[in-house]
Coordinates of C-alpha atoms in Angstrom, one line a residue:
M826 CA 41.3 -15.9 -236.3
M827 CA 39.9 -12.7 -234.9
L828 CA 37.4 -12.4 -232.1
S829 CA 36.9 -8.6 -232.1
G830 CA 35.1 -6.5 -234.7
S831 CA 38.2 -4.8 -236.1
V832 CA 40.1 -5.8 -239.2
R833 CA 43.8 -6.7 -239.0
A834 CA 46.5 -8.7 -240.7
D835 CA 48.2 -11.7 -239.1
S836 CA 51.3 -11.4 -241.3
L837 CA 53.6 -14.3 -242.1
Y838 CA 52.8 -18.0 -242.0
V839 CA 54.5 -21.2 -243.1
G840 CA 53.2 -24.7 -243.6
A841 CA 53.9 -28.2 -244.8
G842 CA 51.9 -31.3 -245.6
A843 CA 51.8 -34.8 -247.0
Y844 CA 49.6 -35.5 -250.1
F845 CA 48.2 -38.5 -251.9
T846 CA 48.8 -37.5 -255.6
D847 CA 46.9 -39.1 -258.5
V848 CA 48.1 -38.3 -262.0
E849 CA 47.0 -39.4 -265.5
L850 CA 50.0 -40.2 -267.8
T851 CA 49.8 -41.3 -271.4
V852 CA 50.9 -44.8 -270.1
G853 CA 48.1 -44.9 -267.5
G854 CA 47.2 -43.5 -264.1
E855 CA 49.7 -43.4 -261.2
D856 CA 49.5 -42.6 -257.5
D857 CA 52.2 -41.4 -255.1
I858 CA 52.6 -39.9 -251.6
T859 CA 54.3 -36.5 -251.9
P860 CA 55.4 -33.6 -249.7
A861 CA 54.5 -29.9 -250.1
G862 CA 55.5 -26.7 -248.3
F863 CA 54.5 -23.1 -248.5
I864 CA 55.0 -19.6 -247.1
G865 CA 52.3 -17.0 -247.0
Y866 CA 51.3 -13.5 -245.9
Q867 CA 47.8 -12.8 -244.6
F868 CA 47.0 -9.2 -245.5
L869 CA 43.3 -9.2 -244.3
D870 CA 41.8 -10.8 -241.3
S871 CA 38.2 -10.0 -240.3
N872 CA 35.3 -11.9 -238.8
V873 CA 33.8 -12.7 -242.2
L874 CA 36.8 -13.0 -244.6
M875 CA 40.6 -13.6 -244.5
L876 CA 42.8 -13.0 -247.6
S877 CA 46.3 -14.3 -248.1
A878 CA 49.0 -14.7 -250.8
E879 CA 51.1 -17.9 -250.8
V880 CA 54.3 -19.2 -252.5
G881 CA 54.7 -23.0 -252.4
Y882 CA 56.5 -26.1 -253.6
H883 CA 54.6 -29.2 -254.5
D884 CA 56.2 -32.5 -255.4
L885 CA 53.8 -34.0 -258.0
G886 CA 55.3 -37.4 -257.8
S887 CA 57.8 -39.9 -259.3
W888 CA 56.8 -42.9 -261.3
S889 CA 58.5 -45.6 -263.4
G890 CA 57.6 -48.7 -265.2
T891 CA 57.7 -50.4 -268.6
L892 CA 55.5 -50.0 -271.7
N893 CA 55.8 -52.5 -274.4
E894 CA 59.1 -53.7 -272.8
T895 CA 60.5 -50.2 -272.9
A896 CA 61.4 -48.5 -269.5
Y897 CA 60.1 -45.1 -268.6
S898 CA 60.3 -42.7 -265.7
V899 CA 58.5 -39.5 -264.8
D900 CA 59.3 -37.0 -262.0
A901 CA 57.2 -33.8 -261.6
S902 CA 57.2 -30.8 -259.3
A903 CA 55.6 -27.3 -259.2
L904 CA 56.4 -23.9 -257.7
T905 CA 53.2 -22.1 -257.0
L906 CA 51.9 -18.6 -256.4
A907 CA 48.3 -18.4 -255.1
G908 CA 45.7 -16.2 -253.6
V909 CA 43.8 -17.8 -250.7
A910 CA 40.4 -16.7 -249.3
Y911 CA 39.3 -18.0 -245.9
V912 CA 35.8 -17.9 -244.4
P913 CA 35.7 -18.5 -240.6
L914 CA 32.9 -20.7 -239.4
G915 CA 33.0 -20.1 -235.7
P916 CA 36.1 -19.4 -233.5
F917 CA 38.1 -22.6 -234.5
F918 CA 37.0 -23.7 -237.9
E919 CA 37.5 -22.2 -241.4
I920 CA 37.0 -23.2 -245.0
Y921 CA 39.1 -21.8 -247.8
A922 CA 39.6 -21.7 -251.6
K923 CA 42.8 -21.0 -253.4
A924 CA 43.8 -20.3 -257.0
G925 CA 46.9 -19.4 -258.8
L926 CA 49.7 -20.2 -261.2
A927 CA 52.1 -23.2 -261.1
A928 CA 55.5 -23.4 -262.8
V929 CA 55.5 -27.1 -263.5
E930 CA 58.6 -29.1 -264.4
V931 CA 58.3 -32.6 -265.7
E932 CA 61.4 -34.7 -266.2
S933 CA 60.8 -37.9 -268.1
R934 CA 62.9 -40.7 -269.6
F935 CA 61.5 -43.1 -272.3
A936 CA 63.8 -45.7 -273.8
D937 CA 66.9 -43.9 -272.2
M938 CA 66.0 -40.6 -274.0
P939 CA 65.7 -37.8 -271.3
R940 CA 63.2 -35.0 -271.7
T941 CA 62.4 -32.0 -269.6
D942 CA 59.2 -30.0 -270.0
D943 CA 58.6 -26.7 -268.2
D944 CA 55.2 -25.0 -268.3
T945 CA 53.2 -22.4 -266.4
E946 CA 49.6 -23.5 -265.7
T947 CA 46.7 -22.7 -263.4
F948 CA 45.8 -24.6 -260.3
I949 CA 42.9 -24.5 -257.9
G950 CA 42.1 -25.9 -254.5
A951 CA 39.8 -26.0 -251.5
G952 CA 40.1 -27.0 -247.9
V953 CA 39.2 -26.9 -244.3
A954 CA 41.3 -25.9 -241.3
L955 CA 41.0 -26.3 -237.6
D956 CA 42.5 -23.2 -235.8
F957 CA 44.4 -23.7 -232.5
F958 CA 45.5 -20.7 -230.4
D959 CA 45.4 -18.3 -233.4
T960 CA 48.8 -19.6 -234.4
I961 CA 48.5 -23.3 -235.4
D962 CA 46.2 -24.7 -238.0
I963 CA 45.7 -28.3 -239.0
Y964 CA 44.4 -28.4 -242.6
A965 CA 43.0 -30.9 -245.1
E966 CA 42.8 -29.8 -248.8
Y967 CA 42.2 -30.8 -252.4
L968 CA 44.4 -29.4 -255.2
Q969 CA 44.0 -29.7 -259.0
F970 CA 46.9 -28.9 -261.3
D971 CA 45.9 -28.3 -264.9
N972 CA 49.1 -29.5 -266.6
Q973 CA 50.3 -32.2 -269.0
I974 CA 50.1 -34.8 -266.3
N975 CA 46.7 -33.7 -264.8
S976 CA 47.7 -33.9 -261.1
Q977 CA 45.1 -34.2 -258.3
M978 CA 46.2 -34.0 -254.7
V979 CA 44.5 -34.6 -251.4
G980 CA 46.6 -33.8 -248.3
V981 CA 46.8 -32.9 -244.7
G982 CA 49.3 -30.7 -242.9
I983 CA 50.1 -28.0 -240.4
R984 CA 50.4 -24.3 -240.7
F985 CA 52.2 -21.9 -238.2
D986 CA 51.3 -18.2 -238.0
F987 CA 53.8 -15.6 -236.9
F988 CA 52.5 -12.3 -235.5

């Protein structure tokens, strides 16, 4: 975060978090705790707006069970590319929104018949971050993946900025 009136870019950052993931499958809803990580580049940093681009990996969860005495399993993940817009609210707090594309892979097995589905879909998110020392952020965010398993994620994590 900037305290002067000029515009600058903070450059590279990395982050990781843990997410509570809720999905809707054709066999019902499932929940899982999943990891995610990202790397980004902040190309604008001013007192009113910060803009970044991110590449990330999101584990969308793994589930298994039985349906009518037939075993099934589902494992899903996404590689993401997103634009992120931050609005600072004081020297240590910021809100943000992100939107982008997700290359989603869903591996499933039903009655011992494997299937892999790959698709590119949109995703959106919003969050809040607490900024420490201009280099460490603690964040909480909500993400919605618009794919065949309709994933919703709520997570917390940490982000490190490199100048």
